[in-house]
Amino acid sequence: MRFLLAILGLVMAFGAALFSTVARESGSLWATVIFASVALTLAVIVGLTTVPYLARRVAGGRVRDAFDYEVTRVGIIYVMTVILIAIAALNTGNNLLYVIVAAMLAAILVSGLASAAVLLGLELDVRLPDQVFAGRPAWGKIAVRNCRRWLASFSITVTPLKQDKPSAQWQWVPATFGFPPGRPAASQWLRLPDRQFRRVMVDVPTGIFTESAYFPYIPASLELSAEMEIRFPRRGRYQQNSFGLATRFPFAFLTKTRRVPLAREILVYPPVEPTDEFFEVLPLITGEFETFSRGRGEDLYLIREYMPEDSARHVDWKATAKSGSLKVREFSREDERKVRLVFDNPAPGTVSDEAYENAVTLAASLGWHFSESDTEVSFVAQGHTAEGDVGDFLAYLATVQAQASPSLLDSLEISDDYNIVLTARPRGTVPTNLWACSYFLFIGDR
């Protein structure tokens, strides 16, 4: 279609040029100006909109296929100036004006060749941090290397290209066949599993970078890098499929962009910043956990009155001297400080989206807190078990969504670990054998 439109535009431009010649020979000045302007305008439109697109579509032109073109404001003004001088040259027949028009057109050609030469021979590398948390700034590095030995590059901008928009695709999706149709599910006689062919919206991962990095000068055989701050408002998976190396060198008539297919993906963990809810529940969890793990160890648990079965080596003589009665130290059982964090993922619609996100954030914060302290921690969730690896647990929480699956509490085995359970189940349905060794955080409760 673009090719046919280009041919039509060029035919109309050629016809207008012929009518302009006829009008000039007949002595009609205004008709000559109008037809000449129409011919040049049609030729410029075809040259700016259709020719670059068709050039990029050529199968054998790899270099042409890698570039995008965008006319700048300076370029539009320059082209309009060329058109005006060309009209004057056609009307007056002045050879000097023809020379000026040829020189200005040659400048456009030189600009295109120079910008292409500047972009060729450049290699791009994007380095991302290992751990990124939602709401917390991180730093990524963009490195550009000039692989040529002698020729430098000027005015290079590394830009993240626009991601594809979500599109609808035809897919087979699970469904239920009910008879009679049109009735509520409870009143239908027959309900069987079925599949339907529907248009489904396919989401596109959000891009990683939103800003550009500018390199005014890249010497030959050297690599320059720039650090860029990246910040993600929500947890999840972010992906950048391609980047662009753009330049306006040397005259800023065109912004020429070379596409670089460089895929990068990053997993953004939930925030682990202590929230108000975290500060509220942590002392309660810590108190119950210390009571559960009281025994012999090195961490002081409390100072109490001396009992006949206590060993004399645990007597605190300073406290005894102050109080006038024997006092002994009691320690926590450091060898049994084990915590198991259980995230019982609720079904969709059980709790609100805000409550669900708060639960995910709280689970991440608690897991991070106990993993950083002197505690042996393990994690349990639907389809996930990580013994002491908080990184795997945070990666699981980064992409977890509410799903219809059996509750973990019915099959949770009793062990020596102290359980911290996040669940949306009603309190009355929790197994009674878990209350003695667990602390429950009910998702959706205030």
Short mmCIF file of C-alpha atoms in Angstrom, two decimals:
data_model
loop_
_atom_site.label_atom_id
_atom_site.label_comp_id
_atom_site.label_asym_id
_atom_site.label_seq_id
_atom_site.Cartn_x
_atom_site.Cartn_y
_atom_site.Cartn_z
CA MET A 1 0.00 0.00 0.00
CA ARG A 2 2.81 2.41 0.83
CA PHE A 3 4.52 1.58 -2.43
CA LEU A 4 1.33 2.27 -4.43
CA LEU A 5 0.79 5.55 -2.57
CA ALA A 6 4.40 6.54 -3.29
CA ILE A 7 3.95 5.80 -7.00
CA LEU A 8 0.71 7.79 -7.06
CA GLY A 9 2.37 10.73 -5.30
CA LEU A 10 5.30 10.75 -7.70
CA VAL A 11 2.97 10.57 -10.73
CA MET A 12 1.00 13.53 -9.41
CA ALA A 13 4.23 15.44 -8.74
CA PHE A 14 5.43 14.74 -12.29
CA GLY A 15 2.08 15.91 -13.71
CA ALA A 16 2.23 19.10 -11.65
CA ALA A 17 5.75 19.75 -12.90
CA LEU A 18 4.58 19.37 -16.51
CA PHE A 19 1.68 21.77 -15.95
CA SER A 20 4.11 24.21 -14.33
CA THR A 21 6.26 24.17 -17.48
CA VAL A 22 3.22 24.69 -19.70
CA ALA A 23 2.00 27.56 -17.53
CA ARG A 24 5.42 29.25 -17.65
CA GLU A 25 5.53 29.05 -21.44
CA SER A 26 2.04 30.56 -21.61
CA GLY A 27 3.09 33.45 -19.33
CA SER A 28 0.86 32.62 -16.34
CA LEU A 29 2.99 33.42 -13.29
CA TRP A 30 0.59 32.35 -10.54
CA ALA A 31 -0.24 29.05 -12.22
CA THR A 32 3.48 28.35 -12.58
CA VAL A 33 4.10 29.03 -8.86
CA ILE A 34 1.15 26.91 -7.75
CA PHE A 35 1.97 23.87 -9.91
CA ALA A 36 5.69 24.04 -9.09
CA SER A 37 4.92 24.24 -5.34
CA VAL A 38 2.54 21.28 -5.56
CA ALA A 39 5.14 19.20 -7.42
CA LEU A 40 7.91 19.92 -4.90
CA THR A 41 5.61 19.40 -1.91
CA LEU A 42 4.44 15.99 -3.16
CA ALA A 43 8.01 14.93 -3.88
CA VAL A 44 9.17 15.98 -0.39
CA ILE A 45 6.25 14.17 1.30
CA VAL A 46 7.01 10.96 -0.56
CA GLY A 47 10.70 11.29 0.18
CA LEU A 48 10.22 11.84 3.93
CA THR A 49 7.39 9.40 4.67
CA THR A 50 7.57 6.54 2.20
CA VAL A 51 11.11 6.15 0.92
CA PRO A 52 12.77 5.54 4.37
CA TYR A 53 10.05 3.02 5.27
CA LEU A 54 10.44 1.12 2.01
CA ALA A 55 14.21 1.23 2.37
CA ARG A 56 13.99 -0.40 5.80
CA ARG A 57 11.77 -3.12 4.35
CA VAL A 58 14.40 -4.27 1.87
CA ALA A 59 15.41 -7.80 2.89
CA GLY A 60 19.04 -7.53 1.84
CA GLY A 61 19.76 -4.13 3.41
CA ARG A 62 20.78 -5.02 6.97
CA VAL A 63 22.20 -1.60 7.67
CA ARG A 64 19.12 0.20 6.38
CA ASP A 65 16.91 -2.18 8.33
CA ALA A 66 18.52 -1.15 11.64
CA PHE A 67 17.82 2.59 11.40
CA ASP A 68 14.81 4.75 12.16
CA TYR A 69 14.44 8.34 10.99
CA GLU A 70 12.63 11.28 12.51
CA VAL A 71 12.62 14.75 11.00
CA THR A 72 13.43 17.47 13.54
CA ARG A 73 12.06 21.01 13.66
CA VAL A 74 15.35 22.29 12.26
CA GLY A 75 15.05 19.82 9.40
CA ILE A 76 11.50 20.96 8.55
CA ILE A 77 12.58 24.60 8.45
CA TYR A 78 15.58 23.69 6.31
CA VAL A 79 13.45 21.71 3.82
CA MET A 80 10.93 24.56 3.55
CA THR A 81 13.80 26.92 2.83
CA VAL A 82 15.07 24.59 0.09
CA ILE A 83 11.57 24.48 -1.44
CA LEU A 84 11.29 28.28 -1.51
CA ILE A 85 14.70 28.71 -3.11
CA ALA A 86 13.87 25.94 -5.62
CA ILE A 87 10.63 27.70 -6.59
CA ALA A 88 12.55 30.91 -7.08
CA ALA A 89 15.11 29.07 -9.21
CA LEU A 90 12.40 27.57 -11.43
CA ASN A 91 10.68 30.90 -11.93
CA THR A 92 13.78 32.99 -12.60
CA GLY A 93 16.05 30.43 -14.22
CA ASN A 94 18.99 31.83 -12.21
CA ASN A 95 21.91 29.39 -12.25
CA LEU A 96 23.19 30.66 -8.92
CA LEU A 97 19.94 29.64 -7.22
CA TYR A 98 20.22 26.19 -8.77
CA VAL A 99 23.74 25.89 -7.33
CA ILE A 100 22.48 26.94 -3.89
CA VAL A 101 19.64 24.39 -4.03
CA ALA A 102 22.07 21.65 -5.08
CA ALA A 103 24.43 22.54 -2.22
CA MET A 104 21.60 22.51 0.34
CA LEU A 105 20.36 19.15 -0.91
CA ALA A 106 23.92 17.84 -0.75
CA ALA A 107 24.08 18.94 2.90
CA ILE A 108 21.09 16.69 3.66
CA LEU A 109 22.84 13.78 1.98
CA VAL A 110 26.09 14.46 3.86
CA SER A 111 24.16 14.67 7.14
CA GLY A 112 22.62 11.24 6.55
CA LEU A 113 25.94 9.62 5.67
CA ALA A 114 27.77 11.22 8.60
CA SER A 115 25.15 10.20 11.16
CA ALA A 116 25.16 6.62 9.84
CA ALA A 117 28.95 6.49 10.07
CA VAL A 118 28.83 7.79 13.65
CA LEU A 119 26.36 5.08 14.76
CA LEU A 120 28.12 2.15 13.11
CA GLY A 121 30.79 0.34 15.10
CA LEU A 122 29.18 1.01 18.50
CA GLU A 123 28.42 -1.77 20.99
CA LEU A 124 25.92 -1.37 23.81
CA ASP A 125 25.83 -3.12 27.17
CA VAL A 126 23.31 -2.66 29.98
CA ARG A 127 24.14 -3.85 33.51
CA LEU A 128 21.45 -4.16 36.17
CA PRO A 129 21.73 -4.68 39.94
CA ASP A 130 21.16 -8.13 41.42
CA GLN A 131 18.58 -7.07 44.02
CA VAL A 132 15.96 -4.39 43.48
CA PHE A 133 13.13 -3.59 45.90
CA ALA A 134 9.94 -1.77 45.02
CA GLY A 135 9.94 1.88 46.02
CA ARG A 136 13.68 1.93 46.66
CA PRO A 137 16.09 3.57 44.18
CA ALA A 138 18.70 1.42 42.46
CA TRP A 139 21.42 2.11 39.94
CA GLY A 140 21.86 0.62 36.51
CA LYS A 141 24.82 1.16 34.19
CA ILE A 142 24.74 1.80 30.44
CA ALA A 143 28.05 1.25 28.66
CA VAL A 144 28.82 2.19 25.04
CA ARG A 145 32.01 0.96 23.40
CA ASN A 146 33.48 2.36 20.19
CA CYS A 147 35.03 -0.62 18.42
CA ARG A 148 36.63 1.41 15.61
CA ARG A 149 40.34 2.15 15.71
CA TRP A 150 40.43 5.66 14.28
CA LEU A 151 36.96 7.19 13.97
CA ALA A 152 35.31 8.72 17.05
CA SER A 153 31.57 9.10 17.62
CA PHE A 154 29.81 12.33 18.48
CA SER A 155 26.53 13.24 20.19
CA ILE A 156 25.26 9.72 20.99
CA THR A 157 22.07 9.23 23.01
CA VAL A 158 21.07 5.84 24.41
CA THR A 159 17.27 5.73 24.59
CA PRO A 160 14.90 2.96 25.73
CA LEU A 161 12.63 2.16 22.82
CA LYS A 162 8.89 2.10 23.33
CA GLN A 163 7.44 -1.21 24.42
CA ASP A 164 4.71 -2.89 22.41
CA LYS A 165 1.20 -2.13 23.56
CA PRO A 166 -1.01 -4.86 25.03
CA SER A 167 -2.75 -6.66 22.21
CA ALA A 168 -5.65 -9.07 21.91
CA GLN A 169 -4.86 -12.55 20.66
CA TRP A 170 -7.05 -15.54 19.92
CA GLN A 171 -6.40 -18.31 22.44
CA TRP A 172 -8.08 -21.42 23.82
CA VAL A 173 -9.19 -20.67 27.39
CA PRO A 174 -10.77 -22.97 30.00
CA ALA A 175 -14.55 -22.69 30.30
CA THR A 176 -17.56 -24.60 31.58
CA PHE A 177 -20.38 -26.01 29.49
CA GLY A 178 -23.72 -25.66 31.24
CA PHE A 179 -27.18 -26.92 30.26
CA PRO A 180 -29.70 -25.41 30.01
CA PRO A 181 -27.82 -22.31 28.88
CA GLY A 182 -28.69 -18.91 30.31
CA ARG A 183 -29.54 -20.25 33.78
CA PRO A 184 -27.52 -19.63 36.95
CA ALA A 185 -24.84 -22.21 37.67
CA ALA A 186 -26.70 -23.60 40.68
CA SER A 187 -29.86 -24.35 38.65
CA GLN A 188 -28.24 -25.94 35.60
CA TRP A 189 -28.70 -29.69 35.08
CA LEU A 190 -25.34 -30.41 33.53
CA ARG A 191 -21.95 -28.74 33.94
CA LEU A 192 -18.87 -30.08 32.13
CA PRO A 193 -15.34 -28.73 31.62
CA ASP A 194 -14.99 -27.05 28.25
CA ARG A 195 -12.63 -24.84 26.25
CA GLN A 196 -13.50 -21.77 24.19
CA PHE A 197 -11.61 -19.86 21.52
CA ARG A 198 -11.59 -16.22 22.66
CA ARG A 199 -9.68 -13.00 22.20
CA VAL A 200 -7.45 -12.55 25.25
CA MET A 201 -5.50 -9.43 26.10
CA VAL A 202 -1.79 -10.25 26.32
CA ASP A 203 0.02 -8.00 28.75
CA VAL A 204 3.43 -6.61 27.87
CA PRO A 205 6.05 -6.36 30.65
CA THR A 206 6.75 -2.82 31.79
CA GLY A 207 10.02 -1.32 30.62
CA ILE A 208 13.02 -0.87 32.90
CA PHE A 209 14.43 2.50 31.85
CA THR A 210 12.46 5.69 31.33
CA GLU A 211 15.28 8.19 30.78
CA SER A 212 18.10 8.52 28.25
CA ALA A 213 21.89 8.68 28.62
CA TYR A 214 23.84 11.19 26.55
CA PHE A 215 27.47 10.80 25.45
CA PRO A 216 28.80 13.93 23.69
CA TYR A 217 32.05 12.28 22.58
CA ILE A 218 33.17 8.64 22.47
CA PRO A 219 36.84 8.23 21.45
CA ALA A 220 37.95 5.39 19.22
CA SER A 221 38.66 2.03 20.91
CA LEU A 222 37.30 3.21 24.26
CA GLU A 223 34.26 2.46 26.41
CA LEU A 224 32.23 5.05 28.30
CA SER A 225 29.53 4.32 30.83
CA ALA A 226 26.83 6.26 32.65
CA GLU A 227 24.97 5.30 35.81
CA MET A 228 21.23 5.83 35.77
CA GLU A 229 18.81 5.71 38.69
CA ILE A 230 15.95 3.27 38.29
CA ARG A 231 12.96 3.07 40.59
CA PHE A 232 9.96 0.76 40.40
CA PRO A 233 6.68 1.59 42.14
CA ARG A 234 5.45 -2.01 42.35
CA ARG A 235 6.83 -5.50 42.65
CA GLY A 236 6.88 -7.71 39.59
CA ARG A 237 8.84 -8.59 36.48
CA TYR A 238 10.14 -5.77 34.28
CA GLN A 239 11.62 -6.28 30.84
CA GLN A 240 13.34 -4.19 28.17
CA ASN A 241 13.64 -5.85 24.77
CA SER A 242 15.59 -3.27 22.78
CA PHE A 243 17.44 0.01 23.03
CA GLY A 244 18.25 2.75 20.57
CA LEU A 245 21.48 4.55 19.72
CA ALA A 246 20.36 7.95 18.41
CA THR A 247 22.21 10.97 17.05
CA ARG A 248 21.50 14.30 15.38
CA PHE A 249 25.06 14.74 14.23
CA PRO A 250 26.13 16.81 12.32
CA PHE A 251 23.38 19.31 11.38
CA ALA A 252 20.38 18.10 13.43
CA PHE A 253 18.19 17.72 10.31
CA LEU A 254 17.24 14.16 11.28
CA THR A 255 17.25 12.11 14.45
CA LYS A 256 18.68 8.83 13.26
CA THR A 257 18.17 5.90 15.63
CA ARG A 258 19.88 2.56 15.35
CA ARG A 259 17.91 -0.24 16.97
CA VAL A 260 19.91 -2.57 19.23
CA PRO A 261 18.12 -5.85 20.12
CA LEU A 262 19.33 -6.21 23.70
CA ALA A 263 16.93 -7.97 26.06
CA ARG A 264 17.20 -7.29 29.78
CA GLU A 265 14.91 -8.53 32.55
CA ILE A 266 14.80 -7.69 36.23
CA LEU A 267 12.76 -9.04 39.11
CA VAL A 268 11.60 -6.38 41.55
CA TYR A 269 11.13 -7.69 45.09
CA PRO A 270 8.38 -6.44 47.42
CA PRO A 271 9.44 -3.58 49.68
CA VAL A 272 11.09 -4.60 52.94
CA GLU A 273 10.85 -1.19 54.55
CA PRO A 274 9.42 -1.47 58.09
CA THR A 275 5.81 -0.28 57.92
CA ASP A 276 3.50 0.65 60.79
CA GLU A 277 1.93 -2.80 60.64
CA PHE A 278 5.40 -4.36 60.82
CA PHE A 279 6.27 -2.40 63.96
CA GLU A 280 2.98 -3.44 65.51
CA VAL A 281 3.28 -7.18 65.02
CA LEU A 282 7.06 -7.67 65.35
CA PRO A 283 7.22 -7.22 69.18
CA LEU A 284 4.34 -9.67 69.59
CA ILE A 285 6.00 -12.21 67.31
CA THR A 286 9.37 -11.77 69.00
CA GLY A 287 7.85 -12.14 72.48
CA GLU A 288 6.01 -15.35 71.63
CA PHE A 289 9.03 -16.70 69.78
CA GLU A 290 11.36 -16.07 72.73
CA THR A 291 8.88 -17.74 75.07
CA PHE A 292 8.68 -20.70 72.69
CA SER A 293 12.50 -21.00 72.52
CA ARG A 294 13.43 -20.32 76.15
CA GLY A 295 16.24 -22.54 77.47
CA ARG A 296 20.05 -22.74 77.50
CA GLY A 297 21.97 -20.37 75.30
CA GLU A 298 24.02 -17.19 75.27
CA ASP A 299 21.30 -14.52 74.84
CA LEU A 300 19.88 -13.28 78.16
CA TYR A 301 16.15 -13.91 78.39
CA LEU A 302 15.33 -12.62 81.91
CA ILE A 303 16.51 -12.40 85.56
CA ARG A 304 14.26 -14.18 88.05
CA GLU A 305 14.20 -15.55 91.59
CA TYR A 306 16.43 -18.50 92.44
CA MET A 307 14.77 -21.93 92.44
CA PRO A 308 16.17 -25.05 94.19
CA GLU A 309 16.67 -26.86 90.86
CA ASP A 310 18.74 -23.97 89.39
CA SER A 311 22.50 -24.27 88.98
CA ALA A 312 24.67 -22.00 91.11
CA ARG A 313 26.72 -20.91 88.08
CA HIS A 314 23.68 -19.03 86.75
CA VAL A 315 23.39 -16.82 89.82
CA ASP A 316 23.57 -13.10 88.99
CA TRP A 317 25.56 -11.72 91.93
CA LYS A 318 25.05 -8.06 91.05
CA ALA A 319 21.27 -8.45 90.95
CA THR A 320 21.46 -10.51 94.15
CA ALA A 321 23.43 -7.81 95.95
CA LYS A 322 20.98 -5.09 94.90
CA SER A 323 17.81 -7.00 95.79
CA GLY A 324 19.03 -8.91 98.83
CA SER A 325 17.75 -12.25 97.45
CA LEU A 326 19.27 -14.78 95.08
CA LYS A 327 18.68 -13.98 91.42
CA VAL A 328 19.52 -16.21 88.45
CA ARG A 329 19.87 -15.56 84.74
CA GLU A 330 17.74 -17.37 82.22
CA PHE A 331 18.85 -17.66 78.60
CA SER A 332 17.13 -18.34 75.30
CA ARG A 333 17.72 -21.65 73.52
CA GLU A 334 19.95 -20.43 70.76
CA ASP A 335 20.30 -23.89 69.28
CA GLU A 336 16.56 -24.04 68.63
CA ARG A 337 15.85 -20.55 67.35
CA LYS A 338 14.03 -21.74 64.27
CA VAL A 339 11.28 -19.86 62.49
CA ARG A 340 9.10 -21.09 59.65
CA LEU A 341 7.31 -18.37 57.68
CA VAL A 342 4.13 -19.72 56.05
CA PHE A 343 2.39 -17.70 53.33
CA ASP A 344 -1.01 -19.29 52.75
CA ASN A 345 -1.92 -17.79 49.38
CA PRO A 346 -5.67 -17.02 49.28
CA ALA A 347 -8.02 -17.57 46.37
CA PRO A 348 -8.89 -14.67 44.04
CA GLY A 349 -11.56 -12.39 45.48
CA THR A 350 -11.06 -13.55 49.07
CA VAL A 351 -9.45 -10.27 50.16
CA SER A 352 -9.08 -6.88 48.54
CA ASP A 353 -6.08 -6.04 46.35
CA GLU A 354 -4.77 -3.58 48.92
CA ALA A 355 -4.95 -6.15 51.73
CA TYR A 356 -3.24 -8.74 49.54
CA GLU A 357 -0.37 -6.40 48.67
CA ASN A 358 0.01 -5.47 52.35
CA ALA A 359 0.24 -9.16 53.22
CA VAL A 360 2.92 -9.76 50.58
CA THR A 361 4.91 -6.76 51.85
CA LEU A 362 4.60 -7.94 55.45
CA ALA A 363 5.75 -11.46 54.53
CA ALA A 364 8.76 -10.05 52.68
CA SER A 365 9.65 -7.74 55.58
CA LEU A 366 9.39 -10.51 58.18
CA GLY A 367 11.43 -12.91 56.05
CA TRP A 368 14.13 -10.30 55.50
CA HIS A 369 14.20 -9.38 59.22
CA PHE A 370 14.61 -12.93 60.52
CA SER A 371 17.13 -13.86 57.83
CA GLU A 372 19.31 -10.91 58.84
CA SER A 373 19.10 -11.84 62.55
CA ASP A 374 20.65 -14.84 64.24
CA THR A 375 17.71 -17.12 63.40
CA GLU A 376 17.36 -20.24 61.29
CA VAL A 377 14.43 -19.42 59.02
CA SER A 378 12.58 -21.44 56.39
CA PHE A 379 9.75 -20.51 54.05
CA VAL A 380 6.65 -22.37 52.93
CA ALA A 381 4.07 -21.35 50.33
CA GLN A 382 1.96 -22.97 47.62
CA GLY A 383 4.43 -24.38 45.12
CA HIS A 384 7.45 -23.01 46.95
CA THR A 385 9.75 -24.28 49.67
CA ALA A 386 13.09 -22.61 50.37
CA GLU A 387 15.13 -23.65 53.37
CA GLY A 388 16.77 -20.47 54.58
CA ASP A 389 17.14 -18.87 51.15
CA VAL A 390 15.43 -15.51 51.52
CA GLY A 391 16.36 -14.57 47.95
CA ASP A 392 14.23 -17.38 46.49
CA PHE A 393 11.36 -16.46 48.79
CA LEU A 394 11.51 -12.80 47.75
CA ALA A 395 11.62 -13.86 44.10
CA TYR A 396 8.49 -15.93 44.71
CA LEU A 397 6.74 -12.99 46.38
CA ALA A 398 7.77 -10.68 43.53
CA THR A 399 5.40 -12.37 41.07
CA VAL A 400 2.90 -14.18 43.29
CA GLN A 401 -0.79 -13.63 42.60
CA ALA A 402 -3.91 -14.86 44.35
CA GLN A 403 -4.79 -18.32 43.09
CA ALA A 404 -7.34 -21.02 43.78
CA SER A 405 -5.34 -23.72 45.58
CA PRO A 406 -5.75 -25.85 48.71
CA SER A 407 -4.81 -24.20 51.99
CA LEU A 408 -1.44 -25.10 53.47
CA LEU A 409 -2.70 -25.23 57.04
CA ASP A 410 -4.47 -28.58 56.63
CA SER A 411 -1.27 -30.31 55.48
CA LEU A 412 1.30 -28.33 57.50
CA GLU A 413 3.49 -30.73 59.47
CA ILE A 414 4.29 -29.96 63.10
CA SER A 415 8.01 -29.49 63.73
CA ASP A 416 10.37 -27.81 66.17
CA ASP A 417 10.06 -24.56 64.21
CA TYR A 418 7.98 -21.68 65.44
CA ASN A 419 5.43 -20.85 62.71
CA ILE A 420 4.51 -17.37 61.55
CA VAL A 421 1.44 -17.88 59.40
CA LEU A 422 -0.14 -15.36 57.03
CA THR A 423 -3.54 -16.65 55.97
CA ALA A 424 -6.98 -15.44 54.92
CA ARG A 425 -8.84 -18.40 56.42
CA PRO A 426 -11.42 -17.65 59.13
CA ARG A 427 -10.11 -18.11 62.64
CA GLY A 428 -12.55 -20.89 63.41
CA THR A 429 -11.26 -23.08 60.55
CA VAL A 430 -7.60 -23.07 61.63
CA PRO A 431 -6.45 -26.50 62.90
CA THR A 432 -6.21 -26.46 66.70
CA ASN A 433 -2.82 -28.21 66.79
CA LEU A 434 -1.18 -25.14 65.20
CA TRP A 435 -2.22 -22.59 67.82
CA ALA A 436 0.36 -23.70 70.40
CA CYS A 437 3.40 -23.23 68.12
CA SER A 438 2.27 -20.53 65.72
CA TYR A 439 1.55 -16.85 65.48
CA PHE A 440 -1.24 -16.05 63.00
CA LEU A 441 -1.56 -12.94 60.88
CA PHE A 442 -4.95 -12.95 59.21
CA ILE A 443 -4.94 -11.24 55.80
CA GLY A 444 -7.65 -8.62 55.56
CA ASP A 445 -7.91 -7.99 59.33
CA ARG A 446 -7.21 -4.51 60.55
#
